[in-house]
Short mmCIF file of C-alpha atoms in Angstrom, two decimals:
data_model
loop_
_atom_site.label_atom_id
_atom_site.label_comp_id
_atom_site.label_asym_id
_atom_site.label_seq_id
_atom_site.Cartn_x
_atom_site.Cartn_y
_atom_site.Cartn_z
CA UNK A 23 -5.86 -26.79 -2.33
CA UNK A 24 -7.44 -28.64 0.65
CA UNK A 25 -8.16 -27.43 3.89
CA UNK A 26 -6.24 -31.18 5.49
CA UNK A 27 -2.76 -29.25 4.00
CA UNK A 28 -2.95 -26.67 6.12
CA UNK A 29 -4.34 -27.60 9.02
CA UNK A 30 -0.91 -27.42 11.09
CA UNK A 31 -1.12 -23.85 12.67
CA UNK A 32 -4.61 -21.89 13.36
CA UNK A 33 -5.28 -18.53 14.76
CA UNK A 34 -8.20 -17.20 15.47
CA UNK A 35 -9.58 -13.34 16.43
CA UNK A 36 -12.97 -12.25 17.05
CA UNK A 37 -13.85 -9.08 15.34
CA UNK A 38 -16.61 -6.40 15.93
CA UNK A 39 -17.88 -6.24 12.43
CA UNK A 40 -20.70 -7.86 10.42
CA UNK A 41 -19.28 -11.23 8.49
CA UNK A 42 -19.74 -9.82 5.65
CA UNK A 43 -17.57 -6.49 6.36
CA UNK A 44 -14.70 -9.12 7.07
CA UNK A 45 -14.78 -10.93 4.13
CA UNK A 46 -15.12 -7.85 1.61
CA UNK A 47 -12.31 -6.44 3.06
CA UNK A 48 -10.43 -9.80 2.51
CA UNK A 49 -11.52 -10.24 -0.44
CA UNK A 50 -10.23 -6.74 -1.66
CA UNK A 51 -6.20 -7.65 -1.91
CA UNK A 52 -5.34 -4.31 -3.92
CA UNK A 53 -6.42 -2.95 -0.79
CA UNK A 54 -4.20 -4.88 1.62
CA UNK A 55 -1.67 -2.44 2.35
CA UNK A 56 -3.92 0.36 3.35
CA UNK A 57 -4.19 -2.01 6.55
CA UNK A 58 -1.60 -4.56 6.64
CA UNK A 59 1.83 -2.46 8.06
CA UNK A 60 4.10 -4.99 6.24
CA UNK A 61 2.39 -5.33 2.60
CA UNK A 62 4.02 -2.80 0.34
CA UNK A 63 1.77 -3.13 -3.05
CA UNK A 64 -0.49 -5.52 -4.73
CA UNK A 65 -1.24 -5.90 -8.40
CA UNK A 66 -3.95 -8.08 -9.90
CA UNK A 67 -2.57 -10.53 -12.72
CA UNK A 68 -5.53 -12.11 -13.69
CA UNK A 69 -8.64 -12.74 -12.00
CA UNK A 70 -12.38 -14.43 -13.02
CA UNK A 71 -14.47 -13.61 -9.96
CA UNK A 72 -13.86 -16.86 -8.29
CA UNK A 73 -10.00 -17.25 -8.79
CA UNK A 74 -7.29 -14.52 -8.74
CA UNK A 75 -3.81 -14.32 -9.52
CA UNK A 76 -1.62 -11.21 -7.14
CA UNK A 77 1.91 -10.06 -7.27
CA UNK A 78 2.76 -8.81 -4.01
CA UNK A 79 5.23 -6.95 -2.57
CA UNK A 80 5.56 -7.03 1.51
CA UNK A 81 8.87 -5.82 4.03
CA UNK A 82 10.22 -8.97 5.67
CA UNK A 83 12.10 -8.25 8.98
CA UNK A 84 13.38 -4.78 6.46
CA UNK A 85 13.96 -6.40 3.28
CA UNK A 86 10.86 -6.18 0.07
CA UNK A 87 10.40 -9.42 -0.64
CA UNK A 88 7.60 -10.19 -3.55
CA UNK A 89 5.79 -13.37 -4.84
CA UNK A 90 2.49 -14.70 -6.79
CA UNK A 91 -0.21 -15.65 -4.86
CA UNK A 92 -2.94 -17.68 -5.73
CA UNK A 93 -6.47 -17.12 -4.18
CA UNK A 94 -9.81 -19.17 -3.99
CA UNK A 95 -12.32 -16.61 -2.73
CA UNK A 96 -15.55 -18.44 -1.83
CA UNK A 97 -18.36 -15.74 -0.97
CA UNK A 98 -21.13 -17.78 -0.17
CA UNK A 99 -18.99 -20.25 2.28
CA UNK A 100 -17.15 -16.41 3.70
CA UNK A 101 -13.97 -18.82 2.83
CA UNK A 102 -10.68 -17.74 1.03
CA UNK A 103 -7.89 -19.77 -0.09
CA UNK A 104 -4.74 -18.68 -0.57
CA UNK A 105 -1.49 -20.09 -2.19
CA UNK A 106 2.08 -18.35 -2.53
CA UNK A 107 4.46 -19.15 -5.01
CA UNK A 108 8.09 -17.73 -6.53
CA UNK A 109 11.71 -17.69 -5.03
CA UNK A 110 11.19 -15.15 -2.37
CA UNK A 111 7.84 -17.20 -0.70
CA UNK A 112 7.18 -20.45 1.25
CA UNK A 113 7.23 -22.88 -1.83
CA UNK A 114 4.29 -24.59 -1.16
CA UNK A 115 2.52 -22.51 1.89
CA UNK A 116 -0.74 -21.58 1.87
CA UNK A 117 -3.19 -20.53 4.13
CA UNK A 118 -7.03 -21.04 4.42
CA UNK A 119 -9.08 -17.68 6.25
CA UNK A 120 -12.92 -18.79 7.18
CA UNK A 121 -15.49 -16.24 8.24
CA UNK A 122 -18.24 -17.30 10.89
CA UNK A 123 -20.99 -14.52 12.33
CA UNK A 124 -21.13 -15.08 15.43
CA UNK A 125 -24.02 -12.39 15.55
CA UNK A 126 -24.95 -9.31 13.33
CA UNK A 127 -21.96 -7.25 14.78
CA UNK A 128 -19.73 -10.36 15.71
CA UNK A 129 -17.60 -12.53 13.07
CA UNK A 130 -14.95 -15.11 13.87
CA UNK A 131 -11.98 -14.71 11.58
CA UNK A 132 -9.87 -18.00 11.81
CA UNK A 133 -6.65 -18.78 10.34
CA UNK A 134 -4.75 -21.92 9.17
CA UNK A 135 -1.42 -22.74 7.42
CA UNK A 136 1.21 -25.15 7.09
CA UNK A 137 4.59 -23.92 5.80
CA UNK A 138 5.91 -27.14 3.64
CA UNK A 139 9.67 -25.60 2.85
CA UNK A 140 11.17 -22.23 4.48
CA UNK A 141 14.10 -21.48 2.14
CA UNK A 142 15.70 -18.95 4.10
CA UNK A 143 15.91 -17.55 7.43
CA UNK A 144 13.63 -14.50 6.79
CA UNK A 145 10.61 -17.33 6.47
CA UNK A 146 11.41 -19.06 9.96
CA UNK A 147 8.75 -20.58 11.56
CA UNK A 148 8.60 -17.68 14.30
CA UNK A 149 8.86 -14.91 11.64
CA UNK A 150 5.46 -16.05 9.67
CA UNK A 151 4.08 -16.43 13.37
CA UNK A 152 4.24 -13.19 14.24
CA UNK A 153 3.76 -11.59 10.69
CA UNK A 154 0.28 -13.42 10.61
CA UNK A 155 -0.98 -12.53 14.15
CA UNK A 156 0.06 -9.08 13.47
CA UNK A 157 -1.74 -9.24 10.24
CA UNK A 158 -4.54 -10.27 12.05
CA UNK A 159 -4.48 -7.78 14.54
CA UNK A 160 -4.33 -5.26 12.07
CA UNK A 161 -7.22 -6.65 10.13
CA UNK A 162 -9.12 -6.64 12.79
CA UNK A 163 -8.82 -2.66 13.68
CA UNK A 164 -9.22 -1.80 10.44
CA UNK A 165 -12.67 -3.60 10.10
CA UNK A 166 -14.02 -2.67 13.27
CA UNK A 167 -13.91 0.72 12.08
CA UNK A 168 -16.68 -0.41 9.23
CA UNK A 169 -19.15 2.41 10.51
CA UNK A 170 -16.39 5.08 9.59
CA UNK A 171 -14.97 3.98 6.67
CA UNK A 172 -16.11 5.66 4.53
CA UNK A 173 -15.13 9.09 6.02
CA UNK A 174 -12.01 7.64 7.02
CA UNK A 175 -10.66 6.44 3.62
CA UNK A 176 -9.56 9.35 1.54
CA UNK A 177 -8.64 8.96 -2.33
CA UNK A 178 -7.96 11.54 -4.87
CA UNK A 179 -5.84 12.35 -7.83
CA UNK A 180 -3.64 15.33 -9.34
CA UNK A 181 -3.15 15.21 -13.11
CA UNK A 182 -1.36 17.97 -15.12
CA UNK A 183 -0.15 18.14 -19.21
CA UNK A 184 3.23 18.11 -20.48
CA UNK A 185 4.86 19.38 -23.71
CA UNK A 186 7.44 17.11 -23.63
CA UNK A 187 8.50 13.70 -23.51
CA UNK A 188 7.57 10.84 -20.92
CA UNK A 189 10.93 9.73 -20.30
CA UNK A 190 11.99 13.24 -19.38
CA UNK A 191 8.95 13.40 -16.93
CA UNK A 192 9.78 9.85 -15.47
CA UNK A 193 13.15 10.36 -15.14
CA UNK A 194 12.33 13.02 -12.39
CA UNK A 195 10.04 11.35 -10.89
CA UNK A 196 12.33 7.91 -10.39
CA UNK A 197 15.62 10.43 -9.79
CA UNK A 198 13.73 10.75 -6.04
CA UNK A 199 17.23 11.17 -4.28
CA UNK A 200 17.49 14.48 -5.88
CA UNK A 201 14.79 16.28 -5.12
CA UNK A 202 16.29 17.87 -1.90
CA UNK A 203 18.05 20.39 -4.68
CA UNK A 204 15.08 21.45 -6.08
CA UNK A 205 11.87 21.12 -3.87
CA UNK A 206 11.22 23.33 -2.14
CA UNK A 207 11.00 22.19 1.86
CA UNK A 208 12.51 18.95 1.17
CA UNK A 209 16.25 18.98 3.51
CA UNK A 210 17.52 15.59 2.77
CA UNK A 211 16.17 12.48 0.76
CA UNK A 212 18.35 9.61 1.41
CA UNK A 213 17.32 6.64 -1.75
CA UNK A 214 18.95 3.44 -2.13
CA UNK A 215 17.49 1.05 -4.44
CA UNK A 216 18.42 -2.83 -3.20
CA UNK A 217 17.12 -4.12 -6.65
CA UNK A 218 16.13 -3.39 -9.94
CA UNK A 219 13.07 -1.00 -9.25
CA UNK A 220 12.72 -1.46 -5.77
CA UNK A 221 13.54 1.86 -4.00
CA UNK A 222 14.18 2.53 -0.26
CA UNK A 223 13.56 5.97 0.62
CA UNK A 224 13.61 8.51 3.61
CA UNK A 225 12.63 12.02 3.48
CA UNK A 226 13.24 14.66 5.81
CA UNK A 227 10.84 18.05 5.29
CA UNK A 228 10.40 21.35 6.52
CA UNK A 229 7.04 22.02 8.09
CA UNK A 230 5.25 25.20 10.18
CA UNK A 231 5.90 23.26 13.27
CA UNK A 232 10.10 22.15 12.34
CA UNK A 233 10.62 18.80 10.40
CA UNK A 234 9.10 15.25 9.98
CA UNK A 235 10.68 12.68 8.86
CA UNK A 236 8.86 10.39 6.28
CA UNK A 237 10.03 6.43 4.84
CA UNK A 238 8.73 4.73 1.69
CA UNK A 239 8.96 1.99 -0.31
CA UNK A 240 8.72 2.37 -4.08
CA UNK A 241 7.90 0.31 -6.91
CA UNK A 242 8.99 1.26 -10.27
CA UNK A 243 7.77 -0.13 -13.24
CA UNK A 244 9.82 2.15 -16.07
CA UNK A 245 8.08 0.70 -19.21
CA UNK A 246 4.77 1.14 -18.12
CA UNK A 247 5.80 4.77 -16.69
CA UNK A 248 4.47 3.83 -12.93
CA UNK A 249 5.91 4.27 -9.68
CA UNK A 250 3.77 3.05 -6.98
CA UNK A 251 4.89 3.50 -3.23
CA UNK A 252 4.04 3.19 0.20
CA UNK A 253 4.93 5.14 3.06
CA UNK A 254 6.11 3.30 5.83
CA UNK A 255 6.32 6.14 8.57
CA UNK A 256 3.58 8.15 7.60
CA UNK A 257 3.16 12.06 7.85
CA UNK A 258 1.30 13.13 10.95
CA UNK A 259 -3.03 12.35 11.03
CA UNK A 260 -2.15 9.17 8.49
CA UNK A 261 -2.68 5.67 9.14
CA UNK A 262 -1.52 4.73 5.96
CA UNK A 263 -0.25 5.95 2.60
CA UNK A 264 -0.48 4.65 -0.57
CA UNK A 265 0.04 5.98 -4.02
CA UNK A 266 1.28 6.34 -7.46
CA UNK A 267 2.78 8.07 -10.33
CA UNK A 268 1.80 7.38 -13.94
CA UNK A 269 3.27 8.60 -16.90
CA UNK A 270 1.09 8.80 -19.78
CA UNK A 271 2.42 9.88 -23.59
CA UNK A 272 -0.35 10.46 -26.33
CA UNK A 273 -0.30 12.31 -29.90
CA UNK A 274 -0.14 15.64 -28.66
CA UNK A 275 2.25 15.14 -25.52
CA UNK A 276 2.42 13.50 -21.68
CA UNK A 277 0.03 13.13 -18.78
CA UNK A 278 1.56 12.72 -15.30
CA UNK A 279 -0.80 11.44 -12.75
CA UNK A 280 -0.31 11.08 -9.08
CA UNK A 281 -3.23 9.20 -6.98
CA UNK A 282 -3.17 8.74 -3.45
CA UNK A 283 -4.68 7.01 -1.19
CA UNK A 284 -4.81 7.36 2.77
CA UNK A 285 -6.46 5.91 6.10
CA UNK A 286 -7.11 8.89 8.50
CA UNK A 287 -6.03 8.50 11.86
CA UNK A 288 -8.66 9.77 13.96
CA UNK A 289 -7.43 10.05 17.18
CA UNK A 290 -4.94 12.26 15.97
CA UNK A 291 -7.05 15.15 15.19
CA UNK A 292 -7.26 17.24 18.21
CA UNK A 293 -3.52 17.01 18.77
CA UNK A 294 -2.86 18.21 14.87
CA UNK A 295 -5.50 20.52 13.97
CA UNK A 296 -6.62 21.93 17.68
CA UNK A 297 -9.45 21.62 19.86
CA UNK A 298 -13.09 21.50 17.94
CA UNK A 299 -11.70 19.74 14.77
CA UNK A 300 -13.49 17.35 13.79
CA UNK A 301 -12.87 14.84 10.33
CA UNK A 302 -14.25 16.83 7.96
CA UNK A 303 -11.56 19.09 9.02
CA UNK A 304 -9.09 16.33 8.64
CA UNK A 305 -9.88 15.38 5.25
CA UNK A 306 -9.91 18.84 3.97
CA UNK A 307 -6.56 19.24 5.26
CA UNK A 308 -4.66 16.34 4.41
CA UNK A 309 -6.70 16.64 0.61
CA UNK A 310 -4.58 20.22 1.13
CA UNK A 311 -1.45 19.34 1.95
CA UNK A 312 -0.94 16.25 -0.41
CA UNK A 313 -2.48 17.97 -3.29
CA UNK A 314 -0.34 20.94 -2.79
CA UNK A 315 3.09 18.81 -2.22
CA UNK A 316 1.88 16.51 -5.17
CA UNK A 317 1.31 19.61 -7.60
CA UNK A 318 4.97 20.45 -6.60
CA UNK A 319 6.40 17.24 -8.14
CA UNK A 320 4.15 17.42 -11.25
CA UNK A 321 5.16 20.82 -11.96
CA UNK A 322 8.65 20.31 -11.25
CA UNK A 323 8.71 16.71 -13.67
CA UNK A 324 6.94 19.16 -16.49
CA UNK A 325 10.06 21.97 -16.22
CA UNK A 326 12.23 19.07 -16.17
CA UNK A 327 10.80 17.18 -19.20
CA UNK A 328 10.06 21.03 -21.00
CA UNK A 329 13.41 22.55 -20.23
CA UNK A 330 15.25 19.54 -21.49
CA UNK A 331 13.37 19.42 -24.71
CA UNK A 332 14.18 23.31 -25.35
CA UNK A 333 17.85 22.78 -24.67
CA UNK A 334 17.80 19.89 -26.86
#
């Protein structure tokens, strides 16, 4: 693809980050919804360094829409171009992202596309607009934090065995609009799915301090036992939210999995945690309460898959 086909529409935003900070973090897509608000999940089809093939899933003005994209990533040049195909995308948009340093802290992040057909009214002119400045915008807090990412990003797992079959196990786990019968501190779970594996959800739970109210969007992919999901409100000290279940049979039984991943938001801390916390305090609280709500699930999937089995 040639930078003269998408030349029509440019943005650009100067960021506070080293060039090469921008561009990794462009050049990570799995990572894209841990700072993009509207990009759901991304999953690697193929990839040989240079080239890459994604499946993405983003919210469009409320509605998951997912395509293929195509990318072109160009370290030496800092220069990335991308390409979006299927039903649900621009046929025939693309986009080309260029990073300049503009000092050792400084980098230029510009932006070009031309839209050739928008198919529907969600993909109106003023609708990729704003999605791509936004985008932006949130690209660019994200990297300026660069100095504090690493305490800021937080990513663990909870695994636990199960005598009993991985469709059992699944089945709880993608049954979601249930769970307000039988987890504990969960009042209401309202779940529509709007198409074949693609789950809308919204959560209301019981806390010290009264109730939050949490909204996610799910993934399921039932023959490979995954459900991956990000929350779209998320709970109180979290940026983002991303994470997912695995279901994984062997000779001897079933492993469930459940890895999260979250961006701590550190302004928050004082409010949440009191005076004098500080974010090692943050992540050994969150790492807390995730863990302990995760473990929850797992163990309730493994009576579910168990007690079925011993009825049966």
């Amino acid at each position: 693809m040639s930078a003269s086909r998408v030349g029509s529409t440019a943005h650009r935003v100067r960021v506070s980050a080293p060039a090469g900070v921008v561009y990794a973090v462009l050049a990570e897509g799995a990572k894209l919804p841990l700072y993009c608000s509207h990009s759901v999940h991304v999953e690697c089809l193929e990839s040989d360094g240079g080239h890459e093939r994604l499946r993405m899933w983003s919210l469009v003005e409320g509605q998951v829409k997912s395509w293929s994209t195509w990318r072109h990533l160009d370290q030496v040049e800092r220069r990335l171009e991308v390409r979006r195909t299927g039903p649900n995308a621009p046929q025939g948009s693309g986009c080309v992202l260029t990073i300049r340093a503009r000092g050792p802290h400084e980098t230029v992040l510009g932006l070009s596309y031309s839209p050739d057909h928008l198919p529907d009214k969600e993909w109106s002119p003023r609708v990729v607009d704003l999605g791509i400045r936004a985008q932006l915008a949130q690209l660019k807090s994200f990297a300026e934090r660069w100095t504090r990412l690493d305490d800021l990003v937080l990513s663990f797992e909870d695994s636990i065995r199960v005598s009993g079959p991985a469709e059992l196990a699944y089945d709880f786990l993608y049954r979601a609009g249930s769970w307000s019968d039988v987890v504990p501190g969960v009042a209401r779970v309202a779940l529509t799915e709007e198409s074949p594996g693609v789950q809308l959800m919204t959560l209301d739970r019981l806390t010290e301090d009264g109730s939050h109210t949490a909204a996610a969007v799910r993934i399921c992919f039932p023959h490979a036992g995954r459900i991956v999901y990000k929350h779209t409100t998320p709970f109180p000290l979290l940026a983002s939210h991303t994470g997912e279940w695995s279901v994984v049979p062997d000779e001897t039984g079933t492993t469930i999995t459940s890895k999260q991943v979250v961006v701590l938001r550190e302004e928050d801390i004082a409010a949440v945690l009191g005076r004098g916390a500080d974010l090692a305090d943050a992540r050994r609280h969150v790492r807390e309460m995730l863990g302990r709500d995760s473990m929850t699930l797992l163990n309730l999937a493994r009576q579910h898959a168990e007690s079925a089995v011993r009825q049966l």
